[in-house]
Amino acid sequence: MPEVFATISWFYALQLHLGVNTVVAVQRATEPTTPERAAAVSRRWRAYKSGKQKPSAQTVNLAEKLTSWPRAILHSPLWDALRLGRSPDTVARKLLGTTSKEGDDLLKWMLDRHESHSDPRWIRKRCRAMVARGNLEGLAILTVCVKLAGKRDASSLALTFYRHATDCLVILGSWLYAHGIAQALAEYYEKILLPAYCQDHQFGVFSSDHYLRAVYRLDRAILAIQKKDSRKLTTEEVITAMVKILDI
């Protein structure tokens, strides 16, 4: 399933960059072909959009000639973090040194810790810093920490990380929606990731059924702020406002 999320996000990132509305338009701009091969190539690109087929390295290289951002999304550490069969220790070590100090703090503590408890304020401060990043990397770190805690049978701690991860899902809601995976990813967190790593998963307090409505309400609140200020907020200001609205 994470491979599906990666491929769909990659396709939509490319489509958004091109400013077109159809699969054929994306394909023609990225991979022009002959009339004889047009039908087959278009079918393959429709499979990218639905996540049914992963783009080859050659196709990714063609897309990168237009923009590098889709490749970065395709290779985001989040997809590795989400794979149930992938060792969270391996993913955590790969992330170490590539993120912020707060992110490294969490990863190092979860990799090295032997005690069952720590100062909850220390953990919350760093989890909130990950949420406030408002990007896939922050979500990846929180997700890895969910898995590391679950692997160590620290269900309460896993649930703490999970709740911050789902806060991050809400912050990222508009981006995830624009990239075609918002609802499916929310369902993955609630119905697959949570039960796999949190014994007390009935207390997850996150509902994928209400996820898109929560994202919509948050977007409306941001629009109201921009209307009141008579200006468009920067990305950083939007995330700061969202964190304040959600009282994270």
JSON list of C-alpha atoms in Angstrom, two decimals, residues 100-237:
[
{"chain": "A", "resi": 100, "resn": "SER", "atom": "CA", "xyz": [16.03, 18.60, 12.52]},
{"chain": "A", "resi": 101, "resn": "LYS", "atom": "CA", "xyz": [17.57, 18.44, 16.00]},
{"chain": "A", "resi": 102, "resn": "GLU", "atom": "CA", "xyz": [14.17, 17.60, 17.50]},
{"chain": "A", "resi": 103, "resn": "GLY", "atom": "CA", "xyz": [13.69, 14.82, 14.98]},
{"chain": "A", "resi": 104, "resn": "ASP", "atom": "CA", "xyz": [17.12, 13.40, 15.69]},
{"chain": "A", "resi": 105, "resn": "ASP", "atom": "CA", "xyz": [16.42, 13.64, 19.44]},
{"chain": "A", "resi": 106, "resn": "LEU", "atom": "CA", "xyz": [13.34, 11.46, 19.09]},
{"chain": "A", "resi": 107, "resn": "LEU", "atom": "CA", "xyz": [15.00, 8.94, 16.79]},
{"chain": "A", "resi": 108, "resn": "LYS", "atom": "CA", "xyz": [18.11, 8.58, 18.97]},
{"chain": "A", "resi": 109, "resn": "TRP", "atom": "CA", "xyz": [16.04, 8.21, 22.13]},
{"chain": "A", "resi": 110, "resn": "MET", "atom": "CA", "xyz": [13.78, 5.58, 20.60]},
{"chain": "A", "resi": 111, "resn": "LEU", "atom": "CA", "xyz": [16.74, 3.65, 19.14]},
{"chain": "A", "resi": 112, "resn": "ASP", "atom": "CA", "xyz": [18.84, 3.73, 22.31]},
{"chain": "A", "resi": 113, "resn": "ARG", "atom": "CA", "xyz": [16.33, 3.75, 25.14]},
{"chain": "A", "resi": 114, "resn": "HIS", "atom": "CA", "xyz": [16.07, 0.87, 27.58]},
{"chain": "A", "resi": 115, "resn": "GLU", "atom": "CA", "xyz": [13.95, 2.51, 30.24]},
{"chain": "A", "resi": 116, "resn": "SER", "atom": "CA", "xyz": [10.16, 2.37, 29.81]},
{"chain": "A", "resi": 117, "resn": "HIS", "atom": "CA", "xyz": [9.44, 5.98, 30.67]},
{"chain": "A", "resi": 118, "resn": "SER", "atom": "CA", "xyz": [10.82, 9.49, 30.18]},
{"chain": "A", "resi": 119, "resn": "ASP", "atom": "CA", "xyz": [9.67, 13.03, 30.85]},
{"chain": "A", "resi": 120, "resn": "PRO", "atom": "CA", "xyz": [6.44, 13.33, 28.84]},
{"chain": "A", "resi": 121, "resn": "ARG", "atom": "CA", "xyz": [7.03, 17.07, 28.40]},
{"chain": "A", "resi": 122, "resn": "TRP", "atom": "CA", "xyz": [10.34, 16.32, 26.62]},
{"chain": "A", "resi": 123, "resn": "ILE", "atom": "CA", "xyz": [8.56, 13.94, 24.26]},
{"chain": "A", "resi": 124, "resn": "ARG", "atom": "CA", "xyz": [5.60, 16.24, 23.60]},
{"chain": "A", "resi": 125, "resn": "LYS", "atom": "CA", "xyz": [7.84, 19.22, 22.81]},
{"chain": "A", "resi": 126, "resn": "ARG", "atom": "CA", "xyz": [9.68, 17.26, 20.13]},
{"chain": "A", "resi": 127, "resn": "CYS", "atom": "CA", "xyz": [6.54, 15.64, 18.75]},
{"chain": "A", "resi": 128, "resn": "ARG", "atom": "CA", "xyz": [4.94, 19.07, 18.41]},
{"chain": "A", "resi": 129, "resn": "ALA", "atom": "CA", "xyz": [8.04, 20.28, 16.58]},
{"chain": "A", "resi": 130, "resn": "MET", "atom": "CA", "xyz": [7.54, 17.44, 14.07]},
{"chain": "A", "resi": 131, "resn": "VAL", "atom": "CA", "xyz": [3.89, 18.38, 13.60]},
{"chain": "A", "resi": 132, "resn": "ALA", "atom": "CA", "xyz": [4.84, 22.03, 13.11]},
{"chain": "A", "resi": 133, "resn": "ARG", "atom": "CA", "xyz": [7.17, 21.09, 10.26]},
{"chain": "A", "resi": 134, "resn": "GLY", "atom": "CA", "xyz": [4.05, 20.41, 8.22]},
{"chain": "A", "resi": 135, "resn": "ASN", "atom": "CA", "xyz": [5.81, 18.05, 5.82]},
{"chain": "A", "resi": 136, "resn": "LEU", "atom": "CA", "xyz": [6.21, 14.37, 4.96]},
{"chain": "A", "resi": 137, "resn": "GLU", "atom": "CA", "xyz": [9.51, 14.12, 6.81]},
{"chain": "A", "resi": 138, "resn": "GLY", "atom": "CA", "xyz": [7.95, 15.11, 10.14]},
{"chain": "A", "resi": 139, "resn": "LEU", "atom": "CA", "xyz": [5.17, 12.59, 9.59]},
{"chain": "A", "resi": 140, "resn": "ALA", "atom": "CA", "xyz": [7.77, 9.93, 8.73]},
{"chain": "A", "resi": 141, "resn": "ILE", "atom": "CA", "xyz": [9.64, 10.48, 12.00]},
{"chain": "A", "resi": 142, "resn": "LEU", "atom": "CA", "xyz": [6.48, 10.28, 14.10]},
{"chain": "A", "resi": 143, "resn": "THR", "atom": "CA", "xyz": [5.42, 7.15, 12.21]},
{"chain": "A", "resi": 144, "resn": "VAL", "atom": "CA", "xyz": [8.77, 5.46, 12.78]},
{"chain": "A", "resi": 145, "resn": "CYS", "atom": "CA", "xyz": [8.48, 6.30, 16.48]},
{"chain": "A", "resi": 146, "resn": "VAL", "atom": "CA", "xyz": [5.00, 4.71, 16.59]},
{"chain": "A", "resi": 147, "resn": "LYS", "atom": "CA", "xyz": [6.51, 1.52, 15.19]},
{"chain": "A", "resi": 148, "resn": "LEU", "atom": "CA", "xyz": [9.57, 1.58, 17.43]},
{"chain": "A", "resi": 149, "resn": "ALA", "atom": "CA", "xyz": [7.41, 2.04, 20.53]},
{"chain": "A", "resi": 150, "resn": "GLY", "atom": "CA", "xyz": [5.01, -0.68, 19.42]},
{"chain": "A", "resi": 151, "resn": "LYS", "atom": "CA", "xyz": [7.91, -3.05, 18.75]},
{"chain": "A", "resi": 152, "resn": "ARG", "atom": "CA", "xyz": [9.08, -2.50, 22.34]},
{"chain": "A", "resi": 153, "resn": "ASP", "atom": "CA", "xyz": [5.55, -3.15, 23.69]},
{"chain": "A", "resi": 154, "resn": "ALA", "atom": "CA", "xyz": [5.32, 0.44, 24.90]},
{"chain": "A", "resi": 155, "resn": "SER", "atom": "CA", "xyz": [1.72, 0.80, 23.75]},
{"chain": "A", "resi": 156, "resn": "SER", "atom": "CA", "xyz": [1.00, 4.02, 25.66]},
{"chain": "A", "resi": 157, "resn": "LEU", "atom": "CA", "xyz": [4.05, 5.69, 24.14]},
{"chain": "A", "resi": 158, "resn": "ALA", "atom": "CA", "xyz": [3.13, 4.38, 20.68]},
{"chain": "A", "resi": 159, "resn": "LEU", "atom": "CA", "xyz": [-0.29, 5.96, 21.11]},
{"chain": "A", "resi": 160, "resn": "THR", "atom": "CA", "xyz": [1.32, 9.31, 22.03]},
{"chain": "A", "resi": 161, "resn": "PHE", "atom": "CA", "xyz": [3.34, 9.26, 18.82]},
{"chain": "A", "resi": 162, "resn": "TYR", "atom": "CA", "xyz": [0.28, 8.12, 16.86]},
{"chain": "A", "resi": 163, "resn": "ARG", "atom": "CA", "xyz": [-1.84, 11.02, 18.08]},
{"chain": "A", "resi": 164, "resn": "HIS", "atom": "CA", "xyz": [0.82, 13.50, 17.00]},
{"chain": "A", "resi": 165, "resn": "ALA", "atom": "CA", "xyz": [1.14, 11.71, 13.66]},
{"chain": "A", "resi": 166, "resn": "THR", "atom": "CA", "xyz": [-2.58, 12.10, 13.05]},
{"chain": "A", "resi": 167, "resn": "ASP", "atom": "CA", "xyz": [-2.33, 15.79, 14.01]},
{"chain": "A", "resi": 168, "resn": "CYS", "atom": "CA", "xyz": [0.30, 15.97, 11.29]},
{"chain": "A", "resi": 169, "resn": "LEU", "atom": "CA", "xyz": [-2.13, 14.28, 8.89]},
{"chain": "A", "resi": 170, "resn": "VAL", "atom": "CA", "xyz": [-4.64, 17.06, 9.51]},
{"chain": "A", "resi": 171, "resn": "ILE", "atom": "CA", "xyz": [-2.00, 19.78, 9.05]},
{"chain": "A", "resi": 172, "resn": "LEU", "atom": "CA", "xyz": [-0.99, 18.13, 5.77]},
{"chain": "A", "resi": 173, "resn": "GLY", "atom": "CA", "xyz": [-4.59, 17.51, 4.74]},
{"chain": "A", "resi": 174, "resn": "SER", "atom": "CA", "xyz": [-4.82, 19.96, 1.86]},
{"chain": "A", "resi": 175, "resn": "TRP", "atom": "CA", "xyz": [-1.49, 18.83, 0.43]},
{"chain": "A", "resi": 176, "resn": "LEU", "atom": "CA", "xyz": [-2.45, 15.16, 0.71]},
{"chain": "A", "resi": 177, "resn": "TYR", "atom": "CA", "xyz": [-5.82, 15.87, -0.91]},
{"chain": "A", "resi": 178, "resn": "ALA", "atom": "CA", "xyz": [-4.20, 17.72, -3.81]},
{"chain": "A", "resi": 179, "resn": "HIS", "atom": "CA", "xyz": [-1.86, 14.74, -4.26]},
{"chain": "A", "resi": 180, "resn": "GLY", "atom": "CA", "xyz": [-4.68, 12.20, -4.35]},
{"chain": "A", "resi": 181, "resn": "ILE", "atom": "CA", "xyz": [-4.08, 10.19, -1.17]},
{"chain": "A", "resi": 182, "resn": "ALA", "atom": "CA", "xyz": [-5.72, 12.04, 1.75]},
{"chain": "A", "resi": 183, "resn": "GLN", "atom": "CA", "xyz": [-8.60, 9.69, 2.54]},
{"chain": "A", "resi": 184, "resn": "ALA", "atom": "CA", "xyz": [-6.76, 6.45, 1.78]},
{"chain": "A", "resi": 185, "resn": "LEU", "atom": "CA", "xyz": [-3.78, 7.48, 3.91]},
{"chain": "A", "resi": 186, "resn": "ALA", "atom": "CA", "xyz": [-6.03, 8.46, 6.83]},
{"chain": "A", "resi": 187, "resn": "GLU", "atom": "CA", "xyz": [-7.68, 5.04, 6.64]},
{"chain": "A", "resi": 188, "resn": "TYR", "atom": "CA", "xyz": [-4.27, 3.35, 6.58]},
{"chain": "A", "resi": 189, "resn": "TYR", "atom": "CA", "xyz": [-3.25, 5.10, 9.80]},
{"chain": "A", "resi": 190, "resn": "GLU", "atom": "CA", "xyz": [-6.49, 4.31, 11.60]},
{"chain": "A", "resi": 191, "resn": "LYS", "atom": "CA", "xyz": [-7.24, 0.80, 10.37]},
{"chain": "A", "resi": 192, "resn": "ILE", "atom": "CA", "xyz": [-3.82, -0.72, 9.68]},
{"chain": "A", "resi": 193, "resn": "LEU", "atom": "CA", "xyz": [-1.01, 1.14, 11.45]},
{"chain": "A", "resi": 194, "resn": "LEU", "atom": "CA", "xyz": [-2.79, 1.81, 14.75]},
{"chain": "A", "resi": 195, "resn": "PRO", "atom": "CA", "xyz": [-3.98, -1.78, 15.43]},
{"chain": "A", "resi": 196, "resn": "ALA", "atom": "CA", "xyz": [-0.58, -3.15, 14.39]},
{"chain": "A", "resi": 197, "resn": "TYR", "atom": "CA", "xyz": [1.42, -1.13, 16.92]},
{"chain": "A", "resi": 198, "resn": "CYS", "atom": "CA", "xyz": [-0.93, 0.06, 19.68]},
{"chain": "A", "resi": 199, "resn": "GLN", "atom": "CA", "xyz": [-2.57, -2.51, 21.93]},
{"chain": "A", "resi": 200, "resn": "ASP", "atom": "CA", "xyz": [-4.94, 0.16, 23.26]},
{"chain": "A", "resi": 201, "resn": "HIS", "atom": "CA", "xyz": [-5.88, 1.22, 19.74]},
{"chain": "A", "resi": 202, "resn": "GLN", "atom": "CA", "xyz": [-9.54, 1.79, 20.65]},
{"chain": "A", "resi": 203, "resn": "PHE", "atom": "CA", "xyz": [-8.30, 4.99, 22.30]},
{"chain": "A", "resi": 204, "resn": "GLY", "atom": "CA", "xyz": [-6.75, 6.36, 19.11]},
{"chain": "A", "resi": 205, "resn": "VAL", "atom": "CA", "xyz": [-9.32, 9.22, 18.97]},
{"chain": "A", "resi": 206, "resn": "PHE", "atom": "CA", "xyz": [-8.67, 9.71, 15.25]},
{"chain": "A", "resi": 207, "resn": "SER", "atom": "CA", "xyz": [-11.46, 8.97, 12.80]},
{"chain": "A", "resi": 208, "resn": "SER", "atom": "CA", "xyz": [-10.73, 8.61, 9.11]},
{"chain": "A", "resi": 209, "resn": "ASP", "atom": "CA", "xyz": [-14.50, 8.91, 8.53]},
{"chain": "A", "resi": 210, "resn": "HIS", "atom": "CA", "xyz": [-14.37, 12.53, 9.70]},
{"chain": "A", "resi": 211, "resn": "TYR", "atom": "CA", "xyz": [-10.88, 13.33, 8.40]},
{"chain": "A", "resi": 212, "resn": "LEU", "atom": "CA", "xyz": [-11.76, 15.22, 5.23]},
{"chain": "A", "resi": 213, "resn": "ARG", "atom": "CA", "xyz": [-14.37, 17.29, 7.07]},
{"chain": "A", "resi": 214, "resn": "ALA", "atom": "CA", "xyz": [-11.74, 18.26, 9.66]},
{"chain": "A", "resi": 215, "resn": "VAL", "atom": "CA", "xyz": [-9.35, 19.25, 6.87]},
{"chain": "A", "resi": 216, "resn": "TYR", "atom": "CA", "xyz": [-12.09, 21.28, 5.16]},
{"chain": "A", "resi": 217, "resn": "ARG", "atom": "CA", "xyz": [-12.95, 23.13, 8.38]},
{"chain": "A", "resi": 218, "resn": "LEU", "atom": "CA", "xyz": [-9.30, 23.93, 8.96]},
{"chain": "A", "resi": 219, "resn": "ASP", "atom": "CA", "xyz": [-8.92, 25.24, 5.42]},
{"chain": "A", "resi": 220, "resn": "ARG", "atom": "CA", "xyz": [-11.98, 27.45, 5.89]},
{"chain": "A", "resi": 221, "resn": "ALA", "atom": "CA", "xyz": [-10.49, 28.84, 9.10]},
{"chain": "A", "resi": 222, "resn": "ILE", "atom": "CA", "xyz": [-7.25, 29.70, 7.29]},
{"chain": "A", "resi": 223, "resn": "LEU", "atom": "CA", "xyz": [-9.18, 31.38, 4.48]},
{"chain": "A", "resi": 224, "resn": "ALA", "atom": "CA", "xyz": [-11.04, 33.45, 7.07]},
{"chain": "A", "resi": 225, "resn": "ILE", "atom": "CA", "xyz": [-7.74, 34.60, 8.58]},
{"chain": "A", "resi": 226, "resn": "GLN", "atom": "CA", "xyz": [-6.41, 35.56, 5.15]},
{"chain": "A", "resi": 227, "resn": "LYS", "atom": "CA", "xyz": [-9.59, 37.44, 4.34]},
{"chain": "A", "resi": 228, "resn": "LYS", "atom": "CA", "xyz": [-9.40, 39.32, 7.63]},
{"chain": "A", "resi": 229, "resn": "ASP", "atom": "CA", "xyz": [-5.72, 40.21, 7.02]},
{"chain": "A", "resi": 230, "resn": "SER", "atom": "CA", "xyz": [-6.37, 41.00, 3.33]},
{"chain": "A", "resi": 231, "resn": "ARG", "atom": "CA", "xyz": [-3.34, 38.98, 2.28]},
{"chain": "A", "resi": 232, "resn": "LYS", "atom": "CA", "xyz": [-2.20, 35.46, 1.51]},
{"chain": "A", "resi": 233, "resn": "LEU", "atom": "CA", "xyz": [-0.33, 33.80, 4.36]},
{"chain": "A", "resi": 234, "resn": "THR", "atom": "CA", "xyz": [3.06, 32.24, 3.75]},
{"chain": "A", "resi": 235, "resn": "THR", "atom": "CA", "xyz": [3.41, 28.48, 4.12]},
{"chain": "A", "resi": 236, "resn": "GLU", "atom": "CA", "xyz": [5.08, 28.93, 7.51]},
{"chain": "A", "resi": 237, "resn": "GLU", "atom": "CA", "xyz": [2.31, 31.28, 8.68]}
]
